[in-house]
Tab-separated table of C-alpha atoms in Angstrom:
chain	number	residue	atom	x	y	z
D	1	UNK	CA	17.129	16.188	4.990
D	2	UNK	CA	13.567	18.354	4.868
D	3	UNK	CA	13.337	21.790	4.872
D	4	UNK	CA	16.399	23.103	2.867
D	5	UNK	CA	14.388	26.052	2.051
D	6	UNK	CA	14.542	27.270	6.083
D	7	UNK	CA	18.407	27.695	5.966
D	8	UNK	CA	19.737	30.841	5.804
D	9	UNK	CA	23.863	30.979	3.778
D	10	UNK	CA	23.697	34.660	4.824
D	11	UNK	CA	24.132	34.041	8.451
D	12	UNK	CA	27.206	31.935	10.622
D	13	UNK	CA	25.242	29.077	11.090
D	14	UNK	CA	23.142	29.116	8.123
D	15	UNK	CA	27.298	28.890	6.155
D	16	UNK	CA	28.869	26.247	8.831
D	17	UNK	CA	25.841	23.774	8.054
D	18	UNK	CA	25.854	24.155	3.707
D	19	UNK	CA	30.099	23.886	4.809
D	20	UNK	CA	28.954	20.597	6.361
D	21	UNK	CA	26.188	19.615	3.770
D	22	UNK	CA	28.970	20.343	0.809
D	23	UNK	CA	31.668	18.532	3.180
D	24	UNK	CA	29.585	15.221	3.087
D	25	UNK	CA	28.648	15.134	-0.867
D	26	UNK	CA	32.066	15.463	-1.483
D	27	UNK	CA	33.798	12.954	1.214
D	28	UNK	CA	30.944	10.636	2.166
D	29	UNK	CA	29.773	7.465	-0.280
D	30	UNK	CA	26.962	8.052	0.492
D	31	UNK	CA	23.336	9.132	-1.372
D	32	UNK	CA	21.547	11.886	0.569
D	33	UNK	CA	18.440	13.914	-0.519
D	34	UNK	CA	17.982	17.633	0.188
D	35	UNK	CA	14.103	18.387	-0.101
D	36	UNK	CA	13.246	22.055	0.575
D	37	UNK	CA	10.527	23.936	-1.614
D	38	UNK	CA	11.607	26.396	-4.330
D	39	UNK	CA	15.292	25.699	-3.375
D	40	UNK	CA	16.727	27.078	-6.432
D	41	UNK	CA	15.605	30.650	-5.360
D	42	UNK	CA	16.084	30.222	-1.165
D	43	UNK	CA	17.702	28.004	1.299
D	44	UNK	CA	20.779	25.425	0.270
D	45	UNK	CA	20.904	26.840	-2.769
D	46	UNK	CA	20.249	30.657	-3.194
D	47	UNK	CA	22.728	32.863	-3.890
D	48	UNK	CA	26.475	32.856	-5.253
D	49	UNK	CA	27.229	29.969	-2.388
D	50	UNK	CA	24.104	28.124	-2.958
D	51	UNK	CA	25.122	27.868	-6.933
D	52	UNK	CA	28.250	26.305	-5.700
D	53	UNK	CA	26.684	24.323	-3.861
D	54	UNK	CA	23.756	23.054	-6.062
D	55	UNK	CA	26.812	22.040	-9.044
D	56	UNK	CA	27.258	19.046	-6.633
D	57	UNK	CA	23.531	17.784	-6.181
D	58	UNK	CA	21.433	16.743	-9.127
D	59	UNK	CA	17.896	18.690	-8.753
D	60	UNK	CA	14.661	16.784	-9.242
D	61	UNK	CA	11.460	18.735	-9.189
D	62	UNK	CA	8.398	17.089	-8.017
D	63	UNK	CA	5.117	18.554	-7.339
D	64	UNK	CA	1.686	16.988	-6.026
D	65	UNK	CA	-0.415	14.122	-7.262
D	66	UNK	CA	-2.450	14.805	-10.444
D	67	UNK	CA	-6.191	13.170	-10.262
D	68	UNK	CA	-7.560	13.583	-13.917
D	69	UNK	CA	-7.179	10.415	-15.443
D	70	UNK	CA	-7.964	6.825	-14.447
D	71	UNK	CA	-3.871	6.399	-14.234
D	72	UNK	CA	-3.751	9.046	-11.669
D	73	UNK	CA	-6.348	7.985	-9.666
D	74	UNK	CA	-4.994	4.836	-10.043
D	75	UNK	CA	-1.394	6.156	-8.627
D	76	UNK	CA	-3.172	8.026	-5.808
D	77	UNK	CA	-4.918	4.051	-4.531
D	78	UNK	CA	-1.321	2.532	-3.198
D	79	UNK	CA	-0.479	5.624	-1.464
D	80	UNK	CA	-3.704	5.930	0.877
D	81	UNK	CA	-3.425	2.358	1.189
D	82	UNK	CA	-0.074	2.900	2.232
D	83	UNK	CA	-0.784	5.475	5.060
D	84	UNK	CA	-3.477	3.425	5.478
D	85	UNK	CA	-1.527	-0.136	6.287
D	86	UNK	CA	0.781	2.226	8.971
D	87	UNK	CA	-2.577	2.797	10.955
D	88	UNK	CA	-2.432	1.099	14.562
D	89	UNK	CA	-6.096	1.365	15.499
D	90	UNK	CA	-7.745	-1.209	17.480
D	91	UNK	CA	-11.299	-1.465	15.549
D	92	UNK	CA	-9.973	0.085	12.267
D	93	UNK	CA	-11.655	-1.732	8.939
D	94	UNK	CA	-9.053	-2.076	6.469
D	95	UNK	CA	-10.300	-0.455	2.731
D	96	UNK	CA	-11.835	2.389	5.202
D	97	UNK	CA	-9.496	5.191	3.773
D	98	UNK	CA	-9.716	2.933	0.013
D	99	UNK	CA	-13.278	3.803	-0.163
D	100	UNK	CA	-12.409	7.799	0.593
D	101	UNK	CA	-9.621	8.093	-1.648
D	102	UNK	CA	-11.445	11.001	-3.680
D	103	UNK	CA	-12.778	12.660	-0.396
D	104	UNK	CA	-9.368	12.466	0.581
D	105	UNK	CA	-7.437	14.203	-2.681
D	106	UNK	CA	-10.259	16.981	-2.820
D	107	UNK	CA	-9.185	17.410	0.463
D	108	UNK	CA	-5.683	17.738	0.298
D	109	UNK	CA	-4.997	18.639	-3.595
D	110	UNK	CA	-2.790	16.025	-3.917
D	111	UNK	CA	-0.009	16.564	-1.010
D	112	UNK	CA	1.498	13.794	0.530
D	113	UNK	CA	2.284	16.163	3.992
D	114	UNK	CA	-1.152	17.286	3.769
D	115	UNK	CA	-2.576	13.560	2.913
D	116	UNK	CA	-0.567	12.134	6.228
D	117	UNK	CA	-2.111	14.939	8.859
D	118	UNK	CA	-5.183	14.872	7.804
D	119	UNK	CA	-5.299	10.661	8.405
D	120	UNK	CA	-3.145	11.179	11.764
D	121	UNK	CA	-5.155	13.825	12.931
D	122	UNK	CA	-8.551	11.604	12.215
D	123	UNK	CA	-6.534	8.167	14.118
D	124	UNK	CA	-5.894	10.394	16.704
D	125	UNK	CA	-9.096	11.672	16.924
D	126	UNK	CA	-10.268	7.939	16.943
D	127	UNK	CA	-8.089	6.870	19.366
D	128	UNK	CA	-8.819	10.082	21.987
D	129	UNK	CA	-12.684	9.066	21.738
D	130	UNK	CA	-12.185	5.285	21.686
D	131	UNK	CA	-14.431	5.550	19.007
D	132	UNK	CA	-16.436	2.035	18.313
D	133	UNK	CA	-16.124	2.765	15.003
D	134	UNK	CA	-13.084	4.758	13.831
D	135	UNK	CA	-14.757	5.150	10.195
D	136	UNK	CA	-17.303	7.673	12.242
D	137	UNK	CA	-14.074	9.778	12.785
D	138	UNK	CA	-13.375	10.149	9.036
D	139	UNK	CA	-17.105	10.919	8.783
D	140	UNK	CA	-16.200	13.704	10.798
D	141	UNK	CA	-13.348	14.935	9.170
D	142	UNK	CA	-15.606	14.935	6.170
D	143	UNK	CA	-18.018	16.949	7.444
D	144	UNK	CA	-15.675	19.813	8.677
D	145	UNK	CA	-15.169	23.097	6.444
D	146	UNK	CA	-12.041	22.791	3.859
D	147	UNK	CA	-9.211	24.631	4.877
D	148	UNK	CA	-8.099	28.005	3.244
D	149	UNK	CA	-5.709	27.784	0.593
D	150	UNK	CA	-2.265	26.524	2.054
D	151	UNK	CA	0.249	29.234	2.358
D	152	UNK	CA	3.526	29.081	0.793
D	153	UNK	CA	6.055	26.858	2.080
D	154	UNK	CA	3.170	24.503	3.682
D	155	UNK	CA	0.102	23.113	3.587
D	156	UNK	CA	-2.589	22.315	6.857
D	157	UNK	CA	-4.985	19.402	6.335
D	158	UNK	CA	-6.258	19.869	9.498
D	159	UNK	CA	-10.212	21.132	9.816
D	160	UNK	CA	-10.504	24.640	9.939
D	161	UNK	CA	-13.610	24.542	12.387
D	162	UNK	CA	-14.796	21.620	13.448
D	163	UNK	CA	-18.549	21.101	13.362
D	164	UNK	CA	-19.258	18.688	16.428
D	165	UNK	CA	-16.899	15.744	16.456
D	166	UNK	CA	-18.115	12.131	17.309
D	167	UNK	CA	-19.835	11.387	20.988
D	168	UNK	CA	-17.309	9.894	23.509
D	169	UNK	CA	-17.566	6.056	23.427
D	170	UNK	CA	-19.250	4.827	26.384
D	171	UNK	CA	-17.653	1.847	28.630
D	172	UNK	CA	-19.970	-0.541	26.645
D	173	UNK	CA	-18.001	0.590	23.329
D	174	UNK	CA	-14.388	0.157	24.793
């Protein structure tokens, strides 16, 4: 479950659903993962109920994707080529997102969330032009203006003004 960090143990609801969440990690055999940011000080697990609560889950910290060494680059390749593989574009050249893969951390510091909109929003982009070449699309994304710092509890990889996206493919393209 995503997005611990939005519920609220001060209020009715917020206290029936960490009842239910507490109800299932003691009665279900079952594994379940609770991912919320900064969840020790909000959400699931702030506050004298949260405590309780958070003595029954094991808490893993994680952060983004580190990009200094050869091994970290390394670890960032199967993950674009992951979001890559889940891309359902008619003309798309597999290794196209490969070849970015540093483009692609500058541009989203390492975030997994942010590393998935930014390739959605350029396949959709592809796919609303019908694009002969979807690569052009990532050109485009390229050549947008960074984003401002993400704010806490989220980051946008989406453009912050775009520049002048790619013509719309003619009937010859399609």
């Amino acid at each position: 479950m995503d997005e611990t960090h939005n519920l609220n143990l001060a209020t009715r609801s917020g206290a029936e659903v960490s009842d239910q969440l507490k109800h299932f990690a003691e009665q279900q055999p079952v594994t379940s993962a609770y991912v919320g940011i900064e969840v020790e000080a909000q959400g699931l697990f702030a506050g004298v109920r949260g405590r309780q609560i958070a003595g029954r889950f094991t808490l893993i910290s994680s952060s983004s994707f580190a990009y200094g060494t050869a091994e970290q680059r390394a670890a960032w390749q199967p993950l674009v080529a992951t979001l890559e593989s889940l891309l359902r574009l008619h003309r798309h050249q597999p290794g196209t997102l490969d070849r970015l893969a540093d483009y692609l951390y500058e541009r989203t510091d390492g975030m997994i969330g942010s590393l998935s909109q930014l390739i959605g929003g350029a396949a959709i982009l592809a796919a609303e032009t019908r694009s002969k070449s979807p690569a052009r699309c990532w050109t485009w994304f390229r050549s947008t203006s960074r984003p401002p710092a993400a704010p806490p509890g989220g980051a946008s990889a989406q453009p912050s003004r775009p520049r002048t996206p790619p013509a719309r493919a003619s009937p010859d393209d399609r």
